[in-house]
mmCIF file of C-alpha atoms and ligand atoms in Angstrom:
data_model
loop_
_atom_site.group_PDB
_atom_site.id
_atom_site.type_symbol
_atom_site.label_atom_id
_atom_site.label_comp_id
_atom_site.label_asym_id
_atom_site.label_seq_id
_atom_site.Cartn_x
_atom_site.Cartn_y
_atom_site.Cartn_z
ATOM 1 C CA UNK A 1 0.013 0.003 0.012
ATOM 2 C CA UNK A 2 2.790 2.410 1.002
ATOM 3 C CA UNK A 3 4.535 1.754 -2.300
ATOM 4 C CA UNK A 4 1.305 2.600 -4.218
ATOM 5 C CA UNK A 5 1.496 6.088 -2.724
ATOM 6 C CA UNK A 6 5.255 6.453 -2.539
ATOM 7 C CA UNK A 7 6.196 5.411 -6.088
ATOM 8 C CA UNK A 8 4.184 8.134 -7.875
ATOM 9 C CA UNK A 9 5.474 10.755 -5.429
ATOM 10 C CA UNK A 10 9.033 9.597 -5.904
ATOM 11 C CA UNK A 11 8.588 9.691 -9.688
ATOM 12 C CA UNK A 12 7.090 13.200 -9.550
ATOM 13 C CA UNK A 13 9.949 14.526 -7.408
ATOM 14 C CA UNK A 14 12.932 12.711 -8.784
ATOM 15 C CA UNK A 15 11.932 11.531 -12.287
ATOM 16 C CA UNK A 16 11.612 8.054 -13.724
ATOM 17 C CA UNK A 17 13.805 5.300 -12.333
ATOM 18 C CA UNK A 18 17.056 4.680 -14.206
ATOM 19 C CA UNK A 19 17.396 1.891 -16.752
ATOM 20 C CA UNK A 20 18.720 -1.290 -15.161
ATOM 21 C CA UNK A 21 22.440 -1.359 -14.613
ATOM 22 C CA UNK A 22 24.571 -4.060 -16.173
ATOM 23 C CA UNK A 23 25.899 -6.580 -13.704
ATOM 24 C CA UNK A 24 29.159 -5.238 -12.253
ATOM 25 C CA UNK A 25 30.866 -6.170 -9.039
ATOM 26 C CA UNK A 26 34.201 -4.293 -8.619
ATOM 27 C CA UNK A 27 35.756 -6.991 -6.445
ATOM 28 C CA UNK A 28 34.872 -9.731 -8.911
ATOM 29 C CA UNK A 29 34.985 -7.973 -12.289
ATOM 30 C CA UNK A 30 37.960 -5.586 -12.207
ATOM 31 C CA UNK A 31 40.973 -7.325 -13.725
ATOM 32 C CA UNK A 32 44.553 -6.878 -12.534
ATOM 33 C CA UNK A 33 45.718 -3.339 -13.245
ATOM 34 C CA UNK A 34 49.399 -4.355 -12.935
ATOM 35 C CA UNK A 35 51.791 -1.919 -14.605
ATOM 36 C CA UNK A 36 49.186 0.778 -15.181
ATOM 37 C CA UNK A 37 49.652 4.451 -14.303
ATOM 38 C CA UNK A 38 46.438 6.241 -13.306
ATOM 39 C CA UNK A 39 45.693 9.913 -12.754
ATOM 40 C CA UNK A 40 42.482 11.033 -11.020
ATOM 41 C CA UNK A 41 41.577 14.723 -10.781
ATOM 42 C CA UNK A 42 39.486 15.634 -7.714
ATOM 43 C CA UNK A 43 41.112 12.508 -6.266
ATOM 44 C CA UNK A 44 40.861 13.844 -2.722
ATOM 45 C CA UNK A 45 37.091 14.281 -3.061
ATOM 46 C CA UNK A 46 34.536 11.597 -2.274
ATOM 47 C CA UNK A 47 34.154 9.851 -5.646
ATOM 48 C CA UNK A 48 37.772 10.394 -6.691
ATOM 49 C CA UNK A 49 39.101 8.909 -3.468
ATOM 50 C CA UNK A 50 36.695 5.922 -3.624
ATOM 51 C CA UNK A 51 37.898 5.333 -7.193
ATOM 52 C CA UNK A 52 41.536 5.410 -6.127
ATOM 53 C CA UNK A 53 40.869 2.968 -3.292
ATOM 54 C CA UNK A 54 39.210 0.387 -5.554
ATOM 55 C CA UNK A 55 41.857 0.850 -8.289
ATOM 56 C CA UNK A 56 44.569 0.398 -5.658
ATOM 57 C CA UNK A 57 43.064 -2.959 -4.617
ATOM 58 C CA UNK A 58 43.762 -4.230 -8.139
ATOM 59 C CA UNK A 59 47.490 -3.490 -8.094
ATOM 60 C CA UNK A 60 48.366 -0.678 -10.569
ATOM 61 C CA UNK A 61 51.943 0.607 -10.652
ATOM 62 C CA UNK A 62 51.068 4.190 -9.714
ATOM 63 C CA UNK A 63 48.053 6.340 -8.832
ATOM 64 C CA UNK A 64 48.316 10.109 -8.980
ATOM 65 C CA UNK A 65 45.799 12.027 -6.941
ATOM 66 C CA UNK A 66 45.465 15.513 -8.462
ATOM 67 C CA UNK A 67 43.521 17.994 -6.366
ATOM 68 C CA UNK A 68 43.665 21.464 -4.837
ATOM 69 C CA UNK A 69 46.789 22.015 -2.664
ATOM 70 C CA UNK A 70 46.489 20.466 0.839
ATOM 71 C CA UNK A 71 48.326 21.678 3.939
ATOM 72 C CA UNK A 72 49.965 18.307 4.412
ATOM 73 C CA UNK A 73 50.750 17.913 0.697
ATOM 74 C CA UNK A 74 48.112 15.160 0.416
ATOM 75 C CA UNK A 75 49.689 12.869 3.038
ATOM 76 C CA UNK A 76 46.408 12.221 4.889
ATOM 77 C CA UNK A 77 44.564 11.404 1.636
ATOM 78 C CA UNK A 78 47.302 8.985 0.557
ATOM 79 C CA UNK A 79 47.381 7.344 4.002
ATOM 80 C CA UNK A 80 43.614 6.943 4.011
ATOM 81 C CA UNK A 81 43.617 5.401 0.490
ATOM 82 C CA UNK A 82 46.401 2.988 1.461
ATOM 83 C CA UNK A 83 44.606 1.961 4.644
ATOM 84 C CA UNK A 84 41.223 1.506 2.976
ATOM 85 C CA UNK A 85 42.785 -0.572 0.205
ATOM 86 C CA UNK A 86 44.806 -2.577 2.796
ATOM 87 C CA UNK A 87 48.073 -1.689 1.052
ATOM 88 C CA UNK A 88 51.420 -2.030 2.884
ATOM 89 C CA UNK A 89 52.938 1.253 4.108
ATOM 90 C CA UNK A 90 54.451 3.413 1.372
ATOM 91 C CA UNK A 91 58.021 2.386 0.470
ATOM 92 C CA UNK A 92 57.329 -1.341 0.891
ATOM 93 C CA UNK A 93 56.918 -1.865 -2.843
ATOM 94 C CA UNK A 94 53.567 -2.384 -4.492
ATOM 95 C CA UNK A 95 51.311 0.458 -5.529
ATOM 96 C CA UNK A 96 52.857 3.911 -5.458
ATOM 97 C CA UNK A 97 50.358 6.641 -4.626
ATOM 98 C CA UNK A 98 51.337 10.291 -5.093
ATOM 99 C CA UNK A 99 49.605 13.601 -4.598
ATOM 100 C CA UNK A 100 49.962 16.397 -7.122
ATOM 101 C CA UNK A 101 48.452 19.788 -6.435
ATOM 102 C CA UNK A 102 46.549 21.458 -9.240
ATOM 103 C CA UNK A 103 44.046 24.233 -9.408
ATOM 104 C CA UNK A 104 41.991 23.523 -12.475
ATOM 105 C CA UNK A 105 40.773 27.096 -12.456
ATOM 106 C CA UNK A 106 44.231 28.304 -13.465
ATOM 107 C CA UNK A 107 46.016 27.504 -16.730
ATOM 108 C CA UNK A 108 49.346 28.223 -15.058
ATOM 109 C CA UNK A 109 48.658 25.680 -12.326
ATOM 110 C CA UNK A 110 47.492 23.047 -14.864
ATOM 111 C CA UNK A 111 50.628 23.605 -16.999
ATOM 112 C CA UNK A 112 52.799 23.206 -13.880
ATOM 113 C CA UNK A 113 51.073 19.978 -12.801
ATOM 114 C CA UNK A 114 51.231 18.539 -16.329
ATOM 115 C CA UNK A 115 54.899 19.434 -16.560
ATOM 116 C CA UNK A 116 55.642 17.634 -13.308
ATOM 117 C CA UNK A 117 53.656 14.608 -14.406
ATOM 118 C CA UNK A 118 55.403 14.420 -17.781
ATOM 119 C CA UNK A 119 58.756 14.569 -16.030
ATOM 120 C CA UNK A 120 57.842 11.806 -13.603
ATOM 121 C CA UNK A 121 55.898 9.273 -15.642
ATOM 122 C CA UNK A 122 56.893 7.372 -18.754
ATOM 123 C CA UNK A 123 53.322 6.242 -19.422
ATOM 124 C CA UNK A 124 49.739 7.085 -18.581
ATOM 125 C CA UNK A 125 47.052 4.395 -18.953
ATOM 126 C CA UNK A 126 43.975 5.885 -17.324
ATOM 127 C CA UNK A 127 43.180 9.592 -17.025
ATOM 128 C CA UNK A 128 40.038 10.302 -15.014
ATOM 129 C CA UNK A 129 38.839 13.893 -15.358
ATOM 130 C CA UNK A 130 36.700 13.689 -12.249
ATOM 131 C CA UNK A 131 36.984 16.999 -10.351
ATOM 132 C CA UNK A 132 33.929 19.169 -10.502
ATOM 133 C CA UNK A 133 32.103 21.966 -8.735
ATOM 134 C CA UNK A 134 28.673 23.541 -8.594
ATOM 135 C CA UNK A 135 29.124 27.201 -7.760
ATOM 136 C CA UNK A 136 26.340 29.498 -6.584
ATOM 137 C CA UNK A 137 28.503 32.617 -6.916
ATOM 138 C CA UNK A 138 29.091 34.366 -10.241
ATOM 139 C CA UNK A 139 32.838 34.840 -10.703
ATOM 140 C CA UNK A 140 35.521 34.658 -13.341
ATOM 141 C CA UNK A 141 38.764 32.699 -13.044
ATOM 142 C CA UNK A 142 42.275 34.224 -13.192
ATOM 143 C CA UNK A 143 42.221 33.491 -16.904
ATOM 144 C CA UNK A 144 38.892 35.306 -17.348
ATOM 145 C CA UNK A 145 36.428 32.403 -17.755
ATOM 146 C CA UNK A 146 33.249 31.915 -15.702
ATOM 147 C CA UNK A 147 34.582 29.935 -12.741
ATOM 148 C CA UNK A 148 32.455 26.796 -13.056
ATOM 149 C CA UNK A 149 33.409 26.634 -16.755
ATOM 150 C CA UNK A 150 37.065 27.214 -15.888
ATOM 151 C CA UNK A 151 37.262 24.392 -13.318
ATOM 152 C CA UNK A 152 34.976 21.749 -14.816
ATOM 153 C CA UNK A 153 35.799 22.229 -18.462
ATOM 154 C CA UNK A 154 38.756 24.481 -19.390
ATOM 155 C CA UNK A 155 41.164 23.079 -16.800
ATOM 156 C CA UNK A 156 40.403 19.524 -17.836
ATOM 157 C CA UNK A 157 40.640 20.351 -21.543
ATOM 158 C CA UNK A 158 44.099 21.835 -21.071
ATOM 159 C CA UNK A 159 45.292 19.023 -18.775
ATOM 160 C CA UNK A 160 44.143 16.429 -21.335
ATOM 161 C CA UNK A 161 45.797 18.301 -24.192
ATOM 162 C CA UNK A 162 49.105 18.517 -22.301
ATOM 163 C CA UNK A 163 48.986 14.821 -21.382
ATOM 164 C CA UNK A 164 47.869 13.560 -24.800
ATOM 165 C CA UNK A 165 51.436 12.909 -26.035
ATOM 166 C CA UNK A 166 51.985 10.614 -23.019
ATOM 167 C CA UNK A 167 48.630 8.876 -23.505
ATOM 168 C CA UNK A 168 49.282 8.405 -27.218
ATOM 169 C CA UNK A 169 52.780 7.084 -26.696
ATOM 170 C CA UNK A 170 51.411 4.612 -24.131
ATOM 171 C CA UNK A 171 48.746 3.538 -26.632
ATOM 172 C CA UNK A 172 51.380 2.989 -29.317
ATOM 173 C CA UNK A 173 53.491 0.644 -27.227
ATOM 174 C CA UNK A 174 51.489 -2.493 -27.975
ATOM 175 C CA UNK A 175 48.857 -3.435 -30.555
ATOM 176 C CA UNK A 176 46.659 -4.550 -27.646
ATOM 177 C CA UNK A 177 47.189 -1.345 -25.624
ATOM 178 C CA UNK A 178 44.320 -0.193 -23.495
ATOM 179 C CA UNK A 179 44.535 3.530 -22.744
ATOM 180 C CA UNK A 180 41.461 5.415 -21.495
ATOM 181 C CA UNK A 181 40.218 8.872 -20.793
ATOM 182 C CA UNK A 182 37.171 8.929 -18.466
ATOM 183 C CA UNK A 183 35.333 12.229 -18.359
ATOM 184 C CA UNK A 184 32.993 12.685 -15.425
ATOM 185 C CA UNK A 185 29.880 14.448 -16.663
ATOM 186 C CA UNK A 186 26.375 14.405 -15.138
ATOM 187 C CA UNK A 187 22.732 13.884 -15.948
ATOM 188 C CA UNK A 188 22.701 17.659 -15.238
ATOM 189 C CA UNK A 189 24.120 18.106 -18.751
ATOM 190 C CA UNK A 190 20.462 18.321 -19.879
ATOM 191 C CA UNK A 191 19.846 21.464 -17.805
ATOM 192 C CA UNK A 192 21.542 24.139 -19.899
ATOM 193 C CA UNK A 193 21.138 27.662 -21.233
ATOM 194 C CA UNK A 194 19.308 28.089 -24.517
ATOM 195 C CA UNK A 195 21.418 26.524 -27.280
ATOM 196 C CA UNK A 196 23.408 24.442 -24.772
ATOM 197 C CA UNK A 197 26.563 26.508 -24.309
ATOM 198 C CA UNK A 198 26.446 30.304 -23.939
ATOM 199 C CA UNK A 199 29.622 30.906 -25.998
ATOM 200 C CA UNK A 200 29.172 34.666 -25.890
ATOM 201 C CA UNK A 201 29.162 34.681 -22.061
ATOM 202 C CA UNK A 202 31.900 32.159 -21.178
ATOM 203 C CA UNK A 203 34.345 34.987 -20.545
ATOM 204 C CA UNK A 204 31.967 36.800 -18.178
ATOM 205 C CA UNK A 205 30.570 35.849 -14.731
ATOM 206 C CA UNK A 206 27.436 34.633 -16.604
ATOM 207 C CA UNK A 207 25.286 36.864 -14.379
ATOM 208 C CA UNK A 208 22.056 35.995 -16.261
ATOM 209 C CA UNK A 209 22.588 32.216 -16.108
ATOM 210 C CA UNK A 210 21.464 30.213 -13.085
ATOM 211 C CA UNK A 211 24.040 28.072 -11.256
ATOM 212 C CA UNK A 212 22.207 24.928 -12.426
ATOM 213 C CA UNK A 213 22.589 25.957 -16.056
ATOM 214 C CA UNK A 214 26.180 27.111 -15.561
ATOM 215 C CA UNK A 215 26.977 23.624 -14.184
ATOM 216 C CA UNK A 216 24.910 21.934 -16.884
ATOM 217 C CA UNK A 217 26.735 23.628 -19.734
ATOM 218 C CA UNK A 218 30.082 22.419 -18.404
ATOM 219 C CA UNK A 219 28.767 18.850 -18.197
ATOM 220 C CA UNK A 220 27.291 19.053 -21.720
ATOM 221 C CA UNK A 221 30.654 20.396 -22.976
ATOM 222 C CA UNK A 222 32.469 17.476 -21.332
ATOM 223 C CA UNK A 223 30.303 14.926 -23.167
ATOM 224 C CA UNK A 224 30.857 16.708 -26.500
ATOM 225 C CA UNK A 225 34.590 17.062 -25.823
ATOM 226 C CA UNK A 226 34.882 13.348 -25.036
ATOM 227 C CA UNK A 227 33.183 12.564 -28.337
ATOM 228 C CA UNK A 228 35.642 14.767 -30.217
ATOM 229 C CA UNK A 229 38.614 13.111 -28.515
ATOM 230 C CA UNK A 230 37.268 9.673 -29.377
ATOM 231 C CA UNK A 231 36.895 10.634 -33.041
ATOM 232 C CA UNK A 232 40.326 12.257 -33.292
ATOM 233 C CA UNK A 233 42.225 9.645 -31.312
ATOM 234 C CA UNK A 234 40.644 6.217 -31.920
ATOM 235 C CA UNK A 235 43.669 4.553 -30.316
ATOM 236 C CA UNK A 236 42.457 5.872 -26.945
ATOM 237 C CA UNK A 237 39.060 4.854 -25.454
ATOM 238 C CA UNK A 238 37.380 8.066 -24.324
ATOM 239 C CA UNK A 239 33.986 7.987 -22.643
ATOM 240 C CA UNK A 240 31.890 10.219 -20.406
ATOM 241 C CA UNK A 241 30.008 9.027 -17.332
ATOM 242 C CA UNK A 242 27.293 10.200 -14.956
ATOM 243 C CA UNK A 243 27.886 8.656 -11.525
ATOM 244 C CA UNK A 244 24.327 8.857 -10.168
ATOM 245 C CA UNK A 245 23.150 11.067 -7.279
ATOM 246 C CA UNK A 246 25.494 10.729 -4.351
ATOM 247 C CA UNK A 247 25.800 12.651 -1.101
ATOM 248 C CA UNK A 248 29.377 13.879 -1.596
ATOM 249 C CA UNK A 249 31.344 17.042 -0.886
ATOM 250 C CA UNK A 250 29.591 18.619 -3.850
ATOM 251 C CA UNK A 251 26.153 18.100 -2.279
ATOM 252 C CA UNK A 252 27.347 19.092 1.233
ATOM 253 C CA UNK A 253 28.636 22.410 -0.093
ATOM 254 C CA UNK A 254 25.274 23.021 -1.844
ATOM 255 C CA UNK A 255 23.462 22.286 1.433
ATOM 256 C CA UNK A 256 25.468 25.150 2.971
ATOM 257 C CA UNK A 257 25.119 27.575 0.064
ATOM 258 C CA UNK A 258 21.624 26.936 -1.302
ATOM 259 C CA UNK A 259 18.329 27.338 0.619
ATOM 260 C CA UNK A 260 16.697 24.723 -1.641
ATOM 261 C CA UNK A 261 19.365 22.115 -0.813
ATOM 262 C CA UNK A 262 19.388 23.129 2.892
ATOM 263 C CA UNK A 263 15.640 22.721 3.252
ATOM 264 C CA UNK A 264 15.550 19.450 1.384
ATOM 265 C CA UNK A 265 18.517 18.014 3.301
ATOM 266 C CA UNK A 266 16.269 15.696 5.320
ATOM 267 C CA UNK A 267 14.944 13.954 2.217
ATOM 268 C CA UNK A 268 18.285 13.894 0.375
ATOM 269 C CA UNK A 269 19.027 10.303 1.503
ATOM 270 C CA UNK A 270 15.828 9.217 -0.279
ATOM 271 C CA UNK A 271 17.251 10.058 -3.692
ATOM 272 C CA UNK A 272 20.980 9.616 -3.225
ATOM 273 C CA UNK A 273 23.081 6.507 -3.075
ATOM 274 C CA UNK A 274 26.309 5.663 -1.215
ATOM 275 C CA UNK A 275 29.716 6.757 -2.470
ATOM 276 C CA UNK A 276 30.674 3.110 -2.756
ATOM 277 C CA UNK A 277 27.768 2.480 -5.107
ATOM 278 C CA UNK A 278 28.086 5.863 -6.842
ATOM 279 C CA UNK A 279 31.643 5.212 -7.957
ATOM 280 C CA UNK A 280 30.752 2.001 -9.825
ATOM 281 C CA UNK A 281 30.228 3.706 -13.169
ATOM 282 C CA UNK A 282 33.679 5.363 -12.957
ATOM 283 C CA UNK A 283 35.106 1.966 -12.089
ATOM 284 C CA UNK A 284 33.302 0.105 -14.834
ATOM 285 C CA UNK A 285 34.264 2.650 -17.498
ATOM 286 C CA UNK A 286 37.907 2.625 -16.434
ATOM 287 C CA UNK A 287 38.361 -1.156 -16.200
ATOM 288 C CA UNK A 288 35.688 -3.183 -18.105
ATOM 289 C CA UNK A 289 36.654 -4.738 -21.464
ATOM 290 C CA UNK A 290 36.870 -2.205 -24.305
ATOM 291 C CA UNK A 291 35.475 -2.461 -27.785
ATOM 292 C CA UNK A 292 38.410 -3.524 -29.920
ATOM 293 C CA UNK A 293 37.388 -1.789 -33.168
ATOM 294 C CA UNK A 294 40.086 0.722 -34.042
ATOM 295 C CA UNK A 295 38.111 2.584 -36.694
ATOM 296 C CA UNK A 296 35.663 5.325 -35.835
ATOM 297 C CA UNK A 297 33.024 3.861 -38.203
ATOM 298 C CA UNK A 298 33.079 0.472 -36.463
ATOM 299 C CA UNK A 299 32.886 2.095 -33.040
ATOM 300 C CA UNK A 300 30.066 4.384 -34.124
ATOM 301 C CA UNK A 301 28.078 1.318 -35.089
ATOM 302 C CA UNK A 302 28.876 -0.269 -31.739
ATOM 303 C CA UNK A 303 27.798 2.818 -29.810
ATOM 304 C CA UNK A 304 24.553 2.983 -31.736
ATOM 305 C CA UNK A 305 23.664 -0.591 -30.818
ATOM 306 C CA UNK A 306 25.034 -0.442 -27.258
ATOM 307 C CA UNK A 307 21.667 0.122 -25.641
ATOM 308 C CA UNK A 308 20.400 -1.049 -22.305
ATOM 309 C CA UNK A 309 17.853 -3.580 -23.521
ATOM 310 C CA UNK A 310 19.978 -6.486 -22.380
ATOM 311 C CA UNK A 311 20.130 -7.754 -25.991
ATOM 312 C CA UNK A 312 23.012 -5.725 -27.408
ATOM 313 C CA UNK A 313 26.194 -7.624 -28.242
ATOM 314 C CA UNK A 314 28.080 -4.630 -26.794
ATOM 315 C CA UNK A 315 26.418 -4.790 -23.407
ATOM 316 C CA UNK A 316 29.126 -4.586 -20.785
ATOM 317 C CA UNK A 317 31.754 -3.448 -23.306
ATOM 318 C CA UNK A 318 33.107 0.085 -23.078
ATOM 319 C CA UNK A 319 32.664 1.822 -26.461
ATOM 320 C CA UNK A 320 34.721 4.968 -27.113
ATOM 321 C CA UNK A 321 32.683 8.162 -27.626
ATOM 322 C CA UNK A 322 29.746 6.917 -25.530
ATOM 323 C CA UNK A 323 28.048 8.627 -22.554
ATOM 324 C CA UNK A 324 27.147 6.135 -19.813
ATOM 325 C CA UNK A 325 24.722 6.389 -16.897
ATOM 326 C CA UNK A 326 25.197 3.938 -14.024
ATOM 327 C CA UNK A 327 26.280 1.292 -14.692
ATOM 328 C CA UNK A 328 27.156 0.958 -18.374
ATOM 329 C CA UNK A 329 23.739 2.254 -19.489
ATOM 330 C CA UNK A 330 23.665 4.052 -22.869
ATOM 331 C CA UNK A 331 21.135 6.089 -24.809
ATOM 332 C CA UNK A 332 20.546 8.652 -22.043
ATOM 333 C CA UNK A 333 22.192 11.768 -23.443
ATOM 334 C CA UNK A 334 20.214 14.898 -24.357
ATOM 335 C CA UNK A 335 19.588 15.946 -27.979
ATOM 336 C CA UNK A 336 22.216 18.687 -27.551
ATOM 337 C CA UNK A 337 24.779 16.113 -26.445
ATOM 338 C CA UNK A 338 24.217 14.449 -29.803
ATOM 339 C CA UNK A 339 24.365 17.679 -31.801
ATOM 340 C CA UNK A 340 27.206 17.366 -34.285
ATOM 341 C CA UNK A 341 27.313 21.061 -35.142
ATOM 342 C CA UNK A 342 27.592 21.946 -31.457
ATOM 343 C CA UNK A 343 30.348 19.330 -30.946
ATOM 344 C CA UNK A 344 32.398 20.775 -33.807
ATOM 345 C CA UNK A 345 31.784 24.348 -32.717
ATOM 346 C CA UNK A 346 32.921 23.575 -29.157
ATOM 347 C CA UNK A 347 36.017 21.733 -30.362
ATOM 348 C CA UNK A 348 37.071 24.625 -32.633
ATOM 349 C CA UNK A 349 36.365 27.177 -29.902
ATOM 350 C CA UNK A 350 38.342 25.380 -27.208
ATOM 351 C CA UNK A 351 41.240 24.606 -29.544
ATOM 352 C CA UNK A 352 41.449 28.310 -30.294
ATOM 353 C CA UNK A 353 41.384 29.199 -26.561
ATOM 354 C CA UNK A 354 44.099 26.663 -25.653
ATOM 355 C CA UNK A 355 46.356 27.381 -28.599
ATOM 356 C CA UNK A 356 48.712 29.670 -26.756
ATOM 357 C CA UNK A 357 48.687 27.478 -23.645
ATOM 358 C CA UNK A 358 50.503 24.550 -25.210
ATOM 359 C CA UNK A 359 53.217 26.395 -27.126
ATOM 360 C CA UNK A 360 56.328 26.757 -25.010
ATOM 361 C CA UNK A 361 55.709 23.463 -23.217
ATOM 362 C CA UNK A 362 57.314 20.222 -24.219
ATOM 363 C CA UNK A 363 53.948 18.658 -25.163
HETATM 364 N N1 NAP B 401 27.778 13.723 -6.282
HETATM 365 C C1 NAP B 401 26.889 13.626 -7.255
HETATM 366 O O1 NAP B 401 25.686 13.368 -7.049
HETATM 367 C C2 NAP B 401 27.308 13.856 -8.670
HETATM 368 C C3 NAP B 401 26.341 13.747 -9.691
HETATM 369 C C4 NAP B 401 26.739 13.948 -11.031
HETATM 370 C C5 NAP B 401 28.075 14.246 -11.309
HETATM 371 N N2 NAP B 401 28.991 14.342 -10.286
HETATM 372 C C6 NAP B 401 30.368 14.669 -10.646
HETATM 373 O O2 NAP B 401 31.262 13.802 -9.973
HETATM 374 C C7 NAP B 401 32.524 14.421 -9.891
HETATM 375 C C8 NAP B 401 33.150 14.182 -8.535
HETATM 376 O O3 NAP B 401 32.437 14.992 -7.558
HETATM 377 P P1 NAP B 401 32.051 14.505 -6.085
HETATM 378 O O4 NAP B 401 30.601 14.279 -6.082
HETATM 379 O O5 NAP B 401 32.993 13.418 -5.620
HETATM 380 O O6 NAP B 401 32.305 15.837 -5.267
HETATM 381 P P2 NAP B 401 33.499 16.237 -4.248
HETATM 382 O O7 NAP B 401 33.543 15.294 -3.118
HETATM 383 O O8 NAP B 401 33.268 17.678 -3.964
HETATM 384 O O9 NAP B 401 34.808 16.054 -5.134
HETATM 385 C C9 NAP B 401 35.255 17.019 -6.072
HETATM 386 C C10 NAP B 401 36.731 17.219 -5.886
HETATM 387 O O10 NAP B 401 37.168 18.233 -6.835
HETATM 388 C C11 NAP B 401 38.034 19.130 -6.154
HETATM 389 N N3 NAP B 401 38.132 20.448 -6.755
HETATM 390 C C12 NAP B 401 37.283 21.511 -6.597
HETATM 391 N N4 NAP B 401 37.770 22.574 -7.233
HETATM 392 C C13 NAP B 401 38.940 22.220 -7.818
HETATM 393 C C14 NAP B 401 39.903 22.896 -8.591
HETATM 394 N N5 NAP B 401 39.782 24.213 -8.880
HETATM 395 N N6 NAP B 401 40.996 22.217 -9.011
HETATM 396 C C15 NAP B 401 41.138 20.918 -8.665
HETATM 397 N N7 NAP B 401 40.279 20.201 -7.946
HETATM 398 C C16 NAP B 401 39.172 20.857 -7.524
HETATM 399 C C17 NAP B 401 37.374 19.252 -4.770
HETATM 400 O O11 NAP B 401 38.272 19.829 -3.844
HETATM 401 P P3 NAP B 401 37.670 20.602 -2.534
HETATM 402 O O12 NAP B 401 36.837 19.605 -1.807
HETATM 403 O O13 NAP B 401 38.881 21.050 -1.802
HETATM 404 O O14 NAP B 401 36.851 21.735 -3.095
HETATM 405 C C18 NAP B 401 37.057 17.777 -4.475
HETATM 406 O O15 NAP B 401 38.191 17.115 -3.945
HETATM 407 C C19 NAP B 401 32.282 15.862 -10.253
HETATM 408 O O16 NAP B 401 32.741 16.095 -11.586
HETATM 409 C C20 NAP B 401 30.785 16.029 -10.187
HETATM 410 O O17 NAP B 401 30.304 17.041 -11.068
HETATM 411 C C21 NAP B 401 28.632 14.147 -8.969
#
């Protein structure tokens, strides 16, 4: 009886239930990650840290946690990851975990972090562009971009561009190489300003655009950017993921800053899931078997048939260029996320913006 009343209310408030997840158990399904080098932005945050812990349990060579500078240079985060993953103390061999400070809002900081990474690592197997913010305040970054746009999109675009040579050289080492870029987007990519991305306001505080839409346009841009990367670099598997709704640092900050989130705090647990569950889509995308087709045409066909009806031959296989909802569910992106003209326009715009940022580096 209660469910007769509750289900319609839940649907009204929080939308239709998600399509069924594919079967994925991190402990059982993640293969050995031996030899792999992994970089996770926002790795000190809730989902980033949970991702690092589960990756660490599967024995990669190195995990880099990239996040805002910490007073202890990331020592507490590293210790907590090692303890949670039951790793031996640092220095006893096994997985090496390092902290690298980066402020994604600043091109200078991103260039510095990428320079340090390139000097330290000979390979990069998994790049997870996970950091993200929802900002109520209207501000511009030191480089003049609206701050949400600067952190969620521009910083990641520059970091990826600077690390591409390392990713590509890793991909070229073996015919069977498996190099991935995981871009953390959101179902919020559907809540955007008119036209999707307000190109004419990206270098302003976007005063006329709500914080929901400012966040949404960054998440839409990340999906489109991932598609462009997958088309231009078929030797790398690039996908975007929505993790689900999880009570993380991002939500806790909103509960402080936004009246709506503060007043609905009591019911938040009804529509959020645990961090452990919420990180499963990141984990699946970064470790499940990849589609082996090396041509864009073959992978396009795979993405088109990779639906969640439990009949697709690609079910459970990570197809480059695809947007996934939890876990491994396709076919959920908005019309704008599938808009070719918008994808090309964004790619050309961002390439133009980043042009001067790469010259002078060794990338
Ligand atoms: N939680 C959800 O329900 C949900 C839903 C959809 C998508 N996502 C996405 O999931 C990703 C992970 O977020 P989360 O939920 O785990 O939130 P979180 O706990 O707040 O983690 C985000 C991390 O990014 C860091 N960060 C913030 N500004 C940065 C900057 N300028 N440079 C570098 N790092 C910065 C944060 O550092 P500080 O803590 O020091 O600020 C934090 O460690 C985000 O991209 C988010 O948009 C989350």
